[in-house]
Each structure stands twice: as structure tokens, then as C-alpha cells.
Tab-separated table of C-alpha atoms in Angstrom:
chain	number	residue	atom	x	y	z
F	1	MET	CA	-24.230	25.296	2.167
F	2	LEU	CA	-22.476	28.333	0.638
F	3	TRP	CA	-19.506	27.844	-1.667
F	4	SER	CA	-17.253	29.685	0.792
F	5	GLU	CA	-18.254	27.243	3.528
F	6	LYS	CA	-17.558	24.275	1.242
F	7	LEU	CA	-14.162	25.717	0.424
F	8	ASN	CA	-13.461	26.041	4.157
F	9	TRP	CA	-14.232	22.332	4.570
F	10	VAL	CA	-11.762	21.493	1.791
F	11	VAL	CA	-9.079	23.607	3.459
F	12	PHE	CA	-9.831	21.968	6.821
F	13	TYR	CA	-9.526	18.482	5.301
F	14	PHE	CA	-6.266	19.407	3.561
F	15	VAL	CA	-4.799	20.771	6.800
F	16	GLY	CA	-5.758	17.484	8.450
F	17	ILE	CA	-3.848	15.627	5.753
F	18	LEU	CA	-0.762	17.731	6.358
F	19	CYS	CA	-0.993	17.049	10.095
F	20	VAL	CA	-1.123	13.300	9.497
F	21	CYS	CA	1.748	13.430	7.015
F	22	SER	CA	3.842	15.497	9.407
F	23	LEU	CA	3.792	12.513	11.770
F	24	ILE	CA	5.583	10.422	9.143
F	25	THR	CA	9.250	10.921	9.938
F	26	ASN	CA	10.610	7.872	8.163
F	27	VAL	CA	9.757	6.189	4.895
F	28	SER	CA	11.441	2.857	5.460
F	29	GLY	CA	9.526	0.068	3.781
F	30	SER	CA	11.523	-3.179	4.066
F	31	ILE	CA	13.825	-1.731	6.700
F	32	HIS	CA	11.803	-1.603	9.909
F	33	GLU	CA	13.339	0.731	12.473
F	34	TYR	CA	12.511	0.727	16.173
F	35	LYS	CA	13.305	3.919	18.054
F	36	ASN	CA	13.017	3.309	21.808
F	37	GLU	CA	9.492	1.948	21.459
F	38	ALA	CA	7.566	0.319	24.283
F	39	PHE	CA	5.894	-3.061	24.647
F	40	TYR	CA	2.234	-3.148	25.586
F	41	PRO	CA	0.460	-5.721	27.774
F	42	LYS	CA	-1.478	-8.487	26.020
F	43	SER	CA	-2.992	-11.303	28.064
F	44	ASN	CA	-0.225	-12.345	30.514
F	45	ALA	CA	2.579	-11.182	28.179
F	46	PHE	CA	4.078	-7.932	26.907
F	47	PHE	CA	3.952	-7.544	23.150
F	48	PHE	CA	5.507	-5.491	20.318
F	49	HIS	CA	4.714	-5.929	16.614
F	50	GLY	CA	8.000	-5.836	14.699
F	51	GLY	CA	6.618	-5.902	11.163
F	52	SER	CA	4.755	-7.947	8.572
F	53	GLU	CA	5.581	-8.484	4.903
F	54	GLY	CA	5.142	-10.963	2.086
F	55	LEU	CA	8.362	-12.840	1.362
F	56	TYR	CA	9.236	-15.290	-1.382
F	57	ALA	CA	11.352	-18.368	-0.651
F	58	SER	CA	15.078	-18.179	-1.306
F	59	LYS	CA	15.943	-19.365	-4.793
F	60	LEU	CA	19.082	-21.093	-3.528
F	61	LEU	CA	18.800	-22.564	-0.056
F	62	HIS	CA	22.036	-22.723	1.934
F	63	SER	CA	23.163	-25.213	4.498
F	64	PRO	CA	22.785	-24.071	8.115
F	65	ASP	CA	26.512	-24.634	8.693
F	66	ALA	CA	27.541	-21.922	6.227
F	67	SER	CA	28.408	-18.592	7.777
F	68	SER	CA	26.299	-15.560	6.976
F	69	SER	CA	29.211	-13.826	5.240
F	70	ASP	CA	29.666	-16.820	2.918
F	71	LYS	CA	26.087	-16.623	1.649
F	72	PRO	CA	25.549	-14.376	-1.378
F	73	LEU	CA	22.656	-11.930	-1.194
F	74	LYS	CA	21.547	-12.633	-4.777
F	75	GLY	CA	18.645	-15.054	-4.766
F	76	LYS	CA	18.459	-15.061	-0.990
F	77	SER	CA	15.405	-14.200	1.096
F	78	PHE	CA	15.812	-13.375	4.779
F	79	ILE	CA	14.869	-11.377	7.849
F	80	ARG	CA	17.970	-9.884	9.444
F	81	PHE	CA	18.166	-8.487	12.976
F	82	GLU	CA	20.676	-5.643	12.934
F	83	THR	CA	21.636	-4.937	16.547
F	84	VAL	CA	18.057	-5.080	17.800
F	85	THR	CA	18.531	-3.969	21.394
F	86	PHE	CA	16.236	-4.359	24.404
F	87	VAL	CA	16.696	-1.902	27.259
F	88	ARG	CA	15.084	-2.681	30.614
F	89	PRO	CA	14.491	-0.078	33.355
F	90	LYS	CA	17.303	0.607	35.826
F	91	GLU	CA	15.012	-0.335	38.710
F	92	SER	CA	14.459	-3.777	37.206
F	93	ALA	CA	18.176	-4.332	36.560
F	94	SER	CA	19.240	-3.191	40.040
F	95	LYS	CA	17.031	-5.836	41.688
F	96	GLN	CA	18.939	-8.678	40.028
F	97	ASN	CA	21.914	-10.656	41.303
F	98	GLU	CA	25.078	-9.540	39.543
F	99	MET	CA	26.483	-13.082	39.599
F	100	GLN	CA	23.374	-14.653	38.114
F	101	THR	CA	23.735	-15.739	34.473
F	102	ILE	CA	20.187	-15.160	33.245
F	103	THR	CA	18.004	-12.471	34.839
F	104	GLY	CA	15.441	-11.885	32.113
F	105	MET	CA	14.455	-12.938	28.606
F	106	VAL	CA	12.862	-11.374	25.518
F	107	GLU	CA	11.725	-13.524	22.616
F	108	ALA	CA	11.539	-12.724	18.917
F	109	ILE	CA	9.024	-14.915	17.099
F	110	ILE	CA	8.820	-15.182	13.295
F	111	LEU	CA	5.788	-16.928	11.829
F	112	GLU	CA	3.662	-17.197	8.727
F	113	VAL	CA	0.187	-15.715	8.787
F	114	LYS	CA	-1.356	-19.196	8.771
F	115	GLU	CA	0.598	-20.033	11.930
F	116	ARG	CA	-0.842	-17.255	14.098
F	117	GLU	CA	-3.060	-19.725	15.950
F	118	ARG	CA	0.070	-21.596	16.999
F	119	ILE	CA	1.145	-18.677	19.199
F	120	GLY	CA	-0.475	-18.820	22.631
F	121	GLY	CA	-2.443	-21.498	24.432
F	122	SER	CA	-5.432	-21.865	22.112
F	123	PHE	CA	-4.500	-25.517	21.492
F	124	LEU	CA	-4.450	-25.964	25.296
F	125	LYS	CA	-7.885	-24.301	25.535
F	126	THR	CA	-6.568	-21.184	27.259
F	127	ASP	CA	-6.233	-17.515	26.253
F	128	LEU	CA	-2.815	-17.154	27.884
F	129	LEU	CA	0.245	-16.294	25.820
F	130	CYS	CA	2.902	-17.186	28.385
F	131	CYS	CA	3.406	-20.548	30.004
F	132	THR	CA	2.428	-20.881	33.682
F	133	HIS	CA	3.406	-23.483	36.296
F	134	ASN	CA	0.122	-25.336	35.822
F	135	LEU	CA	0.554	-25.529	32.049
F	136	SER	CA	4.181	-26.590	32.351
F	137	LYS	CA	3.142	-29.615	34.447
F	138	GLU	CA	1.394	-30.964	31.358
F	139	GLY	CA	4.706	-30.832	29.496
F	140	SER	CA	3.368	-28.538	26.763
F	141	CYS	CA	5.596	-25.532	27.471
F	142	SER	CA	8.307	-24.086	29.718
F	143	VAL	CA	7.587	-21.577	32.486
F	144	GLY	CA	8.364	-17.978	31.524
F	145	GLU	CA	8.321	-18.627	27.776
F	146	VAL	CA	5.745	-17.814	25.108
F	147	ILE	CA	3.571	-20.830	24.313
F	148	ILE	CA	4.267	-22.083	20.783
F	149	HIS	CA	2.581	-25.070	19.196
F	150	VAL	CA	5.287	-26.306	16.808
F	151	ASP	CA	4.247	-27.272	13.294
F	152	PRO	CA	4.771	-31.069	13.049
F	153	GLU	CA	5.476	-30.795	9.306
F	154	ASN	CA	8.101	-28.090	9.870
F	155	PRO	CA	9.448	-28.362	13.454
F	156	LYS	CA	11.610	-25.208	13.103
F	157	TRP	CA	8.538	-22.991	12.697
F	158	PRO	CA	7.233	-20.762	14.130
F	159	ARG	CA	10.830	-19.607	14.686
F	160	ARG	CA	11.793	-18.515	18.204
F	161	ILE	CA	14.897	-16.433	18.974
F	162	LYS	CA	15.780	-15.692	22.586
F	163	ALA	CA	17.705	-12.736	24.018
F	164	PHE	CA	18.842	-13.003	27.659
F	165	PHE	CA	19.643	-10.272	30.155
F	166	GLN	CA	22.701	-11.189	32.233
F	167	GLY	CA	23.340	-10.112	35.808
F	168	THR	CA	22.498	-6.445	36.302
F	169	ASN	CA	22.998	-5.488	32.651
F	170	GLU	CA	20.341	-3.148	31.333
F	171	GLU	CA	20.678	-4.181	27.685
F	172	THR	CA	20.669	-7.298	25.545
F	173	GLN	CA	20.774	-7.721	21.790
F	174	ILE	CA	19.724	-9.947	18.899
F	175	SER	CA	22.002	-10.025	15.851
F	176	GLU	CA	20.869	-12.877	13.679
F	177	GLU	CA	19.688	-13.671	10.174
F	178	VAL	CA	16.785	-16.005	9.431
F	179	GLU	CA	16.593	-17.401	5.910
F	180	ILE	CA	13.129	-17.812	4.389
F	181	GLU	CA	12.512	-21.247	2.900
F	182	ARG	CA	8.779	-20.978	2.117
F	183	THR	CA	6.841	-18.277	0.295
F	184	GLY	CA	4.253	-16.607	2.508
F	185	MET	CA	3.137	-13.628	4.559
F	186	TYR	CA	5.427	-13.330	7.577
F	187	TYR	CA	4.945	-11.623	10.937
F	188	LEU	CA	7.547	-10.654	13.512
F	189	TYR	CA	6.567	-10.427	17.188
F	190	PHE	CA	8.697	-9.394	20.154
F	191	MET	CA	7.393	-10.645	23.508
F	192	TYR	CA	8.420	-11.190	27.110
F	193	CYS	CA	6.615	-12.834	30.021
F	194	ASP	CA	8.479	-11.577	33.100
F	195	PRO	CA	6.477	-8.779	34.841
F	196	GLN	CA	9.746	-7.442	36.297
F	197	LEU	CA	10.778	-6.396	32.779
F	198	LYS	CA	7.802	-4.024	32.516
F	199	GLY	CA	8.957	-0.783	30.882
F	200	THR	CA	11.483	-2.489	28.579
F	201	MET	CA	12.111	-0.593	25.339
F	202	ILE	CA	13.233	-1.795	21.912
F	203	LYS	CA	15.568	-0.066	19.452
F	204	GLY	CA	17.466	-1.067	16.314
F	205	ARG	CA	16.130	-2.354	13.036
F	206	THR	CA	15.256	-5.451	11.018
F	207	VAL	CA	15.868	-5.849	7.291
F	208	TRP	CA	13.436	-7.917	5.201
F	209	LYS	CA	14.707	-9.031	1.791
F	210	ASN	CA	13.234	-11.015	-1.092
F	211	PRO	CA	15.339	-13.060	-3.552
F	212	ASP	CA	15.395	-10.295	-6.188
F	213	GLY	CA	15.596	-7.268	-3.903
F	214	TYR	CA	14.046	-5.467	-0.975
F	215	LEU	CA	10.567	-4.946	-2.425
F	216	PRO	CA	7.941	-6.656	-0.226
F	217	GLY	CA	6.108	-9.598	-1.755
F	218	LYS	CA	2.928	-7.642	-2.474
F	219	MET	CA	4.938	-4.952	-4.285
F	220	ALA	CA	7.439	-7.160	-6.106
F	221	PRO	CA	5.432	-7.487	-9.372
F	222	LEU	CA	4.778	-3.741	-9.537
F	223	MET	CA	8.238	-2.741	-10.751
F	224	THR	CA	7.803	-4.947	-13.831
F	225	PHE	CA	4.227	-3.724	-14.217
F	226	TYR	CA	5.208	-0.042	-14.239
F	227	GLY	CA	8.105	-0.772	-16.582
F	228	LEU	CA	5.682	-2.307	-19.099
F	229	MET	CA	3.212	0.537	-18.561
F	230	SER	CA	5.976	3.045	-19.324
F	231	LEU	CA	6.522	1.361	-22.690
F	232	ALA	CA	2.762	1.221	-23.340
F	233	TYR	CA	2.369	4.942	-22.612
F	234	LEU	CA	5.385	5.677	-24.810
F	235	VAL	CA	3.741	3.851	-27.730
F	236	LEU	CA	0.403	5.585	-27.040
F	237	GLY	CA	2.108	8.978	-26.835
F	238	LEU	CA	3.984	8.417	-30.097
F	239	ALA	CA	0.813	7.295	-31.904
F	240	TRP	CA	-1.100	10.287	-30.524
F	241	PHE	CA	1.656	12.705	-31.546
F	242	LEU	CA	1.701	11.377	-35.132
F	243	ARG	CA	-2.070	11.742	-35.438
F	244	PHE	CA	-1.870	15.173	-33.795
F	245	VAL	CA	0.623	16.370	-36.420
F	246	GLN	CA	-1.238	14.681	-39.266
F	247	LEU	CA	-4.577	16.349	-38.401
F	248	TRP	CA	-3.275	19.598	-36.904
F	249	LYS	CA	-5.728	21.718	-38.919
F	250	ASP	CA	-8.694	20.032	-37.181
F	251	ILE	CA	-7.288	20.306	-33.655
F	252	ILE	CA	-9.614	21.787	-31.009
F	253	GLN	CA	-8.980	22.768	-27.397
F	254	LEU	CA	-10.134	19.365	-26.175
F	255	HIS	CA	-7.254	17.620	-27.949
F	256	TYR	CA	-4.724	19.665	-25.978
F	257	TYR	CA	-6.311	18.477	-22.744
F	258	ILE	CA	-6.073	14.850	-23.909
F	259	THR	CA	-2.402	15.423	-24.745
F	260	GLY	CA	-1.867	16.718	-21.220
F	261	VAL	CA	-3.480	13.641	-19.674
F	262	ILE	CA	-1.305	11.298	-21.764
F	263	ALA	CA	1.801	13.288	-20.740
F	264	LEU	CA	0.771	13.057	-17.076
F	265	GLY	CA	0.310	9.306	-17.458
F	266	MET	CA	3.783	8.914	-18.985
F	267	CYS	CA	5.366	10.892	-16.147
F	268	GLU	CA	3.374	8.999	-13.527
F	269	VAL	CA	4.343	5.467	-14.579
F	270	ALA	CA	7.975	6.486	-15.186
F	271	VAL	CA	8.328	8.022	-11.716
F	272	TRP	CA	6.633	5.016	-10.101
F	273	TYR	CA	9.039	2.671	-11.918
F	274	PHE	CA	12.097	4.557	-10.670
F	275	GLU	CA	10.570	4.711	-7.167
F	276	TYR	CA	10.139	0.940	-7.023
F	277	ALA	CA	13.554	0.318	-8.611
F	278	ASN	CA	15.210	2.470	-5.947
F	279	PHE	CA	13.162	0.815	-3.196
F	280	ASN	CA	14.141	-2.627	-4.504
F	281	SER	CA	17.862	-1.871	-4.507
F	282	THR	CA	18.147	0.012	-1.183
F	283	GLY	CA	15.271	-1.218	1.005
F	284	SER	CA	14.180	2.366	1.733
F	285	ARG	CA	11.590	4.474	-0.063
F	286	PRO	CA	13.004	7.812	-1.258
F	287	MET	CA	10.510	10.346	0.093
F	288	GLY	CA	11.120	12.892	-2.670
F	289	ILE	CA	10.447	10.452	-5.522
F	290	THR	CA	7.476	8.957	-3.675
F	291	LEU	CA	5.894	12.383	-3.162
F	292	TRP	CA	6.299	13.180	-6.865
F	293	ALA	CA	4.810	9.798	-7.806
F	294	VAL	CA	1.709	10.124	-5.612
F	295	THR	CA	1.191	13.718	-6.776
F	296	PHE	CA	1.398	12.743	-10.459
F	297	THR	CA	-1.107	9.950	-9.762
F	298	SER	CA	-3.552	12.280	-7.999
F	299	VAL	CA	-3.278	15.006	-10.645
F	300	LYS	CA	-3.755	12.542	-13.514
F	301	LYS	CA	-6.750	10.859	-11.862
F	302	THR	CA	-8.343	14.255	-11.200
F	303	VAL	CA	-7.738	15.666	-14.687
F	304	SER	CA	-8.950	12.432	-16.333
F	305	ARG	CA	-12.238	12.545	-14.437
F	306	LEU	CA	-12.724	16.240	-15.113
F	307	LEU	CA	-12.052	15.685	-18.812
F	308	LEU	CA	-14.581	12.842	-18.998
F	309	LEU	CA	-17.140	14.995	-17.195
F	310	ALA	CA	-16.546	17.965	-19.509
F	311	VAL	CA	-16.874	15.799	-22.641
F	312	SER	CA	-20.029	14.209	-21.231
F	313	MET	CA	-21.488	17.709	-20.901
F	314	GLY	CA	-20.753	18.269	-24.585
F	315	TYR	CA	-17.743	20.556	-24.158
F	316	GLY	CA	-15.900	21.033	-27.434
F	317	VAL	CA	-18.562	19.162	-29.405
F	318	VAL	CA	-22.012	20.516	-28.515
F	319	ARG	CA	-21.142	23.573	-26.441
F	320	PRO	CA	-18.034	25.851	-26.578
F	321	THR	CA	-17.890	26.413	-22.783
F	322	LEU	CA	-19.336	24.910	-19.619
F	323	GLY	CA	-20.941	28.214	-18.684
F	324	GLY	CA	-22.205	28.431	-15.114
F	325	LEU	CA	-21.120	24.853	-14.374
F	326	THR	CA	-17.420	25.716	-14.621
F	327	PHE	CA	-16.998	26.609	-10.950
F	328	LYS	CA	-18.870	23.484	-9.756
F	329	VAL	CA	-16.730	21.244	-11.967
F	330	ILE	CA	-13.488	22.866	-10.766
F	331	PHE	CA	-14.624	22.649	-7.146
F	332	LEU	CA	-15.404	18.918	-7.459
F	333	GLY	CA	-11.998	18.405	-9.066
F	334	LEU	CA	-10.250	20.272	-6.259
F	335	VAL	CA	-12.003	18.217	-3.579
F	336	TYR	CA	-11.197	14.991	-5.426
F	337	PHE	CA	-7.516	15.931	-5.787
F	338	VAL	CA	-7.214	16.630	-2.057
F	339	ALA	CA	-8.936	13.362	-1.109
F	340	SER	CA	-6.953	11.326	-3.642
F	341	GLU	CA	-3.640	12.885	-2.614
F	342	ALA	CA	-4.436	12.074	1.031
F	343	LEU	CA	-5.169	8.430	0.228
F	344	GLU	CA	-2.063	8.022	-1.936
F	345	MET	CA	0.193	9.589	0.692
F	346	PHE	CA	-1.415	7.455	3.378
F	347	GLU	CA	-0.794	4.242	1.432
F	348	ASN	CA	2.730	4.987	0.209
F	349	LEU	CA	4.449	6.980	2.969
F	350	GLY	CA	5.650	5.389	6.176
F	351	ASN	CA	6.258	1.748	7.032
F	352	ILE	CA	4.180	-0.778	5.141
F	353	ASN	CA	2.270	-1.805	8.266
F	354	ASP	CA	2.203	1.595	9.995
F	355	PHE	CA	-1.535	2.238	9.998
F	356	SER	CA	-4.608	0.234	10.906
F	357	GLY	CA	-7.508	-0.616	8.605
F	358	LYS	CA	-9.827	1.672	10.581
F	359	ALA	CA	-7.554	4.632	9.959
F	360	LYS	CA	-7.406	3.820	6.245
F	361	LEU	CA	-11.205	3.916	6.086
F	362	PHE	CA	-11.054	7.641	6.882
F	363	PHE	CA	-9.150	8.213	3.618
F	364	VAL	CA	-10.876	5.628	1.414
F	365	LEU	CA	-14.471	6.754	2.031
F	366	PRO	CA	-14.142	10.331	0.620
F	367	VAL	CA	-12.521	9.034	-2.588
F	368	THR	CA	-15.237	6.386	-2.991
F	369	VAL	CA	-18.051	8.898	-2.484
F	370	LEU	CA	-16.478	11.356	-4.929
F	371	ASP	CA	-16.012	8.628	-7.551
F	372	VAL	CA	-19.722	7.831	-7.254
F	373	CYS	CA	-20.503	11.546	-7.679
F	374	PHE	CA	-18.382	11.662	-10.829
F	375	ILE	CA	-20.089	8.564	-12.289
F	376	LEU	CA	-23.607	9.877	-11.611
F	377	TRP	CA	-22.818	13.340	-12.973
F	378	ILE	CA	-21.087	11.923	-16.068
F	379	PHE	CA	-23.977	9.646	-17.051
F	380	SER	CA	-26.664	12.223	-16.314
F	381	SER	CA	-24.737	14.710	-18.480
F	382	LEU	CA	-24.350	12.133	-21.239
F	383	SER	CA	-28.103	11.542	-21.201
F	384	ARG	CA	-28.816	15.251	-21.684
F	385	THR	CA	-26.149	15.565	-24.390
F	386	LEU	CA	-27.613	12.625	-26.334
F	387	GLU	CA	-31.063	14.216	-26.148
F	388	LYS	CA	-29.706	17.475	-27.574
F	389	LEU	CA	-27.983	15.663	-30.431
F	390	GLN	CA	-31.151	13.744	-31.249
F	391	MET	CA	-33.173	16.975	-31.349
F	392	ARG	CA	-30.623	18.591	-33.662
F	393	ARG	CA	-30.466	15.424	-35.822
F	394	ASN	CA	-26.677	15.471	-35.746
F	395	LEU	CA	-26.255	11.773	-36.565
F	396	ALA	CA	-22.438	11.660	-36.761
F	397	LYS	CA	-21.926	13.177	-33.312
F	398	LEU	CA	-24.841	11.163	-31.922
F	399	GLU	CA	-23.214	7.903	-33.014
F	400	LEU	CA	-19.872	9.023	-31.547
F	401	TYR	CA	-21.471	9.805	-28.177
F	402	ARG	CA	-23.357	6.519	-28.139
F	403	LYS	CA	-20.090	4.613	-28.567
F	404	PHE	CA	-18.538	6.770	-25.873
F	405	THR	CA	-21.457	6.011	-23.518
F	406	ASN	CA	-21.201	2.271	-24.176
F	407	ALA	CA	-17.466	2.313	-23.479
F	408	LEU	CA	-17.951	4.118	-20.156
F	409	ALA	CA	-20.792	1.783	-19.168
F	410	ALA	CA	-18.584	-1.235	-19.895
F	411	CYS	CA	-15.817	0.239	-17.744
F	412	VAL	CA	-18.200	0.831	-14.830
F	413	LEU	CA	-19.508	-2.758	-15.068
F	414	LEU	CA	-15.921	-4.004	-15.209
F	415	SER	CA	-15.125	-2.052	-12.043
F	416	ILE	CA	-18.141	-3.544	-10.259
F	417	ALA	CA	-17.101	-7.025	-11.403
F	418	TRP	CA	-13.593	-6.347	-10.063
F	419	ILE	CA	-14.993	-5.411	-6.643
F	420	GLY	CA	-16.928	-8.692	-6.508
F	421	PHE	CA	-13.871	-10.652	-7.659
F	422	GLU	CA	-11.723	-8.996	-4.993
F	423	VAL	CA	-14.206	-9.824	-2.214
F	424	ILE	CA	-14.498	-13.476	-3.299
F	425	SER	CA	-10.739	-13.859	-3.771
F	426	THR	CA	-10.054	-12.360	-0.348
F	427	CYS	CA	-12.391	-14.910	1.215
F	428	PHE	CA	-10.368	-17.698	-0.410
F	429	ASP	CA	-6.992	-16.123	0.511
F	430	ALA	CA	-5.934	-15.370	-3.063
F	431	SER	CA	-2.552	-13.791	-3.695
F	432	PRO	CA	-2.654	-10.086	-2.713
F	433	SER	CA	0.072	-9.192	-5.208
F	434	LEU	CA	-1.829	-10.831	-8.086
F	435	LEU	CA	-5.056	-9.070	-7.106
F	436	PHE	CA	-3.331	-5.730	-6.900
F	437	VAL	CA	-1.651	-6.100	-10.281
F	438	VAL	CA	-4.949	-7.128	-11.920
F	439	TYR	CA	-6.631	-4.098	-10.350
F	440	MET	CA	-3.902	-1.727	-11.535
F	441	HIS	CA	-4.085	-3.238	-15.030
F	442	THR	CA	-7.887	-2.799	-15.080
F	443	GLN	CA	-7.630	0.839	-13.970
F	444	ARG	CA	-4.959	1.650	-16.593
F	445	LYS	CA	-6.968	-0.106	-19.294
F	446	TRP	CA	-10.048	1.947	-18.401
F	447	GLU	CA	-8.124	5.218	-18.560
F	448	MET	CA	-6.378	4.407	-21.847
F	449	THR	CA	-9.653	3.183	-23.438
F	450	SER	CA	-11.377	6.405	-22.376
F	451	MET	CA	-8.582	8.495	-23.895
F	452	ARG	CA	-8.828	6.624	-27.193
F	453	ARG	CA	-12.592	7.178	-27.262
F	454	LEU	CA	-12.105	10.886	-26.669
F	455	SER	CA	-9.552	11.159	-29.462
F	456	HIS	CA	-11.997	10.088	-32.206
């Protein structure tokens, strides 16, 4: 394939990214907005997924008799329905009796992830979601309602909230606040069983809050993590600057590139910290800050990999330039930046549960393949560089490159070990937030170790 054709593929992929991102009109995070969205049929019910987030238990539980306005927000965890409105079709409303009290019902169901099997008739050995006349005769459910197998240890959960249409009214609302008493991963479903309500739309929003702010459970530790990383990068930058000034007569071009990577890292973690701090205080992700954060991350990851590749080829130590390989290296870096930027934007823009796992695979695979390409190219280049140094009998540089090779090999093995740990932990339902923080710490450690190796 010609280089021009490869470049066309990169442009095509980038345009695809822009098309996907153009569909993201709201970056809302813990505030889930519903804009005249439709229910879809599932079994004998109509279903709408209202959101899913990790929530920690309230630090101070309040009595159910206390009014919502009397309960302080500090230390409180809840899911709040802010004028969530259901609008049924005019044809459906016109068929009802104006004097009749209840002419339709929509249910909001809040549950923990471990309680999903309690929704529907699985415990009655049926795939139905809504109760029928035959099932109601057994006394297990009420006709026209979603079947819920109540948890005997916690009879209030899964939590059911009902909204009733009255007479010929076309709208009904839910305005309620549900306090979270147990830490877990929570789901919100909206469902109705009456076929006459087909075409009903939902609008409004729900607010999900943790005790210390609006950050979802899986993101809550990250604000502290990026705050600590900002301090770590500040210390690293100060130490590097002092050595830079101390040995300024021996500075080569490579040291300027390392300085740039450290500066990018400082900017990246600082922007991410402010992004999470803003998210935690408002419940919404500021698109401008988020775009800057993901771009800093993509640029730093790309430059770090290119720098490692260039050093592995002997740039600045064995050879003054990369020669004919320059264009190939730049092209690989460009492709990696585009793929990495796409993945970061995909993961950080839009609602937390906007996209499916299958869609994410489209963005993860290119980054994975390119990372493998970088690893193979880096180690093959290191092998050739070590051979050259051995032939020239340059023992000092040879020892330096051997240490560098060992450090990179250790990092690769650590990454493989992390993948295995993640798979095993997922099988045993380990904490997603803990796994993510350990992964981020491992990645930062690898990058900072590599920079220290390059500086010697």
C-alpha cells in the first residue's frame, strides 16, 4: 500500500471520529437527561434504561419522616427525579374515561446490579416481565405491574415508584428523591405494561449524587489520584529542571524532548484534576476542559511512545538522525494519536452509559494493535542498537542500553500481569474503581520510570 493511500485511511478514520463526536450533544455525567425519548418493547413490557452508576451509601442516614428540604446534601447519596415526565399519545388519552381516576401507569424501578434477576418472572419460571392474570392467581404479583421478587433481607428493594395517568390527561410526572443506604452499582429502569400506552415518551432528568459530590462511584477516587499525580509531576519537573541547569553544557536534543514530555504530563494531570473537581461539584462535565484533557493525554501518550522508539533506534546516542525512518516513525505516531484521541473522546464525552461494549471495541482494537506495533518495533530496534554498540566496544553506552532494555521488558511484563489480574478480578466482581486506579497508577509509573531511564 502506498503512503498516500495509508494517509487517506488515516483521514477517513479521523473523519469517522468527528462524525461520532458530532452526535454527542450533551456531556452530562451524573445528570441524566431524557429528551422526548421512546420506550422499546421487551418481552410483554415496554422498557427504557434511565441510567447506571456506582453509588456509595450515605454517610448520615436520615429518617424517612424528614422532608427532603430538611436533609443536608453533604454526606448524602441519592437518586433524584427532577420533573421526569411521561407523555402518552393523544389517541391513547382520548380513549379513556375522563372521570376515571387511573387510566395508565408507568413504573420507575431502582435496583442494584446483583438484583437484576429479581426483575421479571425468572423466579416463577417464566420470561415475562409484566404480571398476567394467570400469574396473579398464584398471588406472586398484581396484574398490569412489573414482576418484582422482593429481597427478603431488604424488603424495600428493588425500589418501585409508580406514576399514574388520570382521566384523559396526556402527561404524568415523578418528582421524588431516593436515598442510597448501601454501596453498590445501581440501575434505573422505566417500564410500563399497558399496550394502550404504546408510543409514550419520557422527558426530564435524574440526578445521581454520592456523599462527597456528583462523581460516579467508579470515578470518585480519580480526583484524589490526579491531585497526587499533579504533585508527583511537580516534584519530577523540579528535579529535572535542577539537573538540566546543573548539566546544561552536556545537554543534547534528546533532553529537550524529555522536557517536553514531562511538561505535557504536568499539564495533563492538572487539567484532569480540574475536570474531575468541576464534575464533582456541578454534576456535569465541562466539554471544553474535557476536550483539553483528552487531547493532552493523547499527545503525551503519542510523544512518549515516539521518544522511546527513537531512543531505541539509537537517536542522540548512536546516530544523529533517524534517516529514512523518520517518515515511517511520524506516520505511526500520527495514526496512534488519531486512534488514541478517538478512544479518549469516546470514553469521556457523553453520558457514562451512552455506548455499548460492542461500539467501544471499534475504538479499543486500533489502539491495542498500534501498541503492539510500538512494542515490537522498539525491541527489534533495541536489539540492533545493542549489536552496534557491542561491535564498536562502547561499554558505557552498552551498559546504559542494557539497563534501558531491562526496564522496558519489566514494564511490558507488568502490563501483561495487569491484564491477567484485571480478567481474574472481573470474574470475581472486584471493585471497578480500585481496578481502574491501580491501572492508572501502573501506567503512570511505567511512563515516569521510562523518562528517568532516558535522562541518564
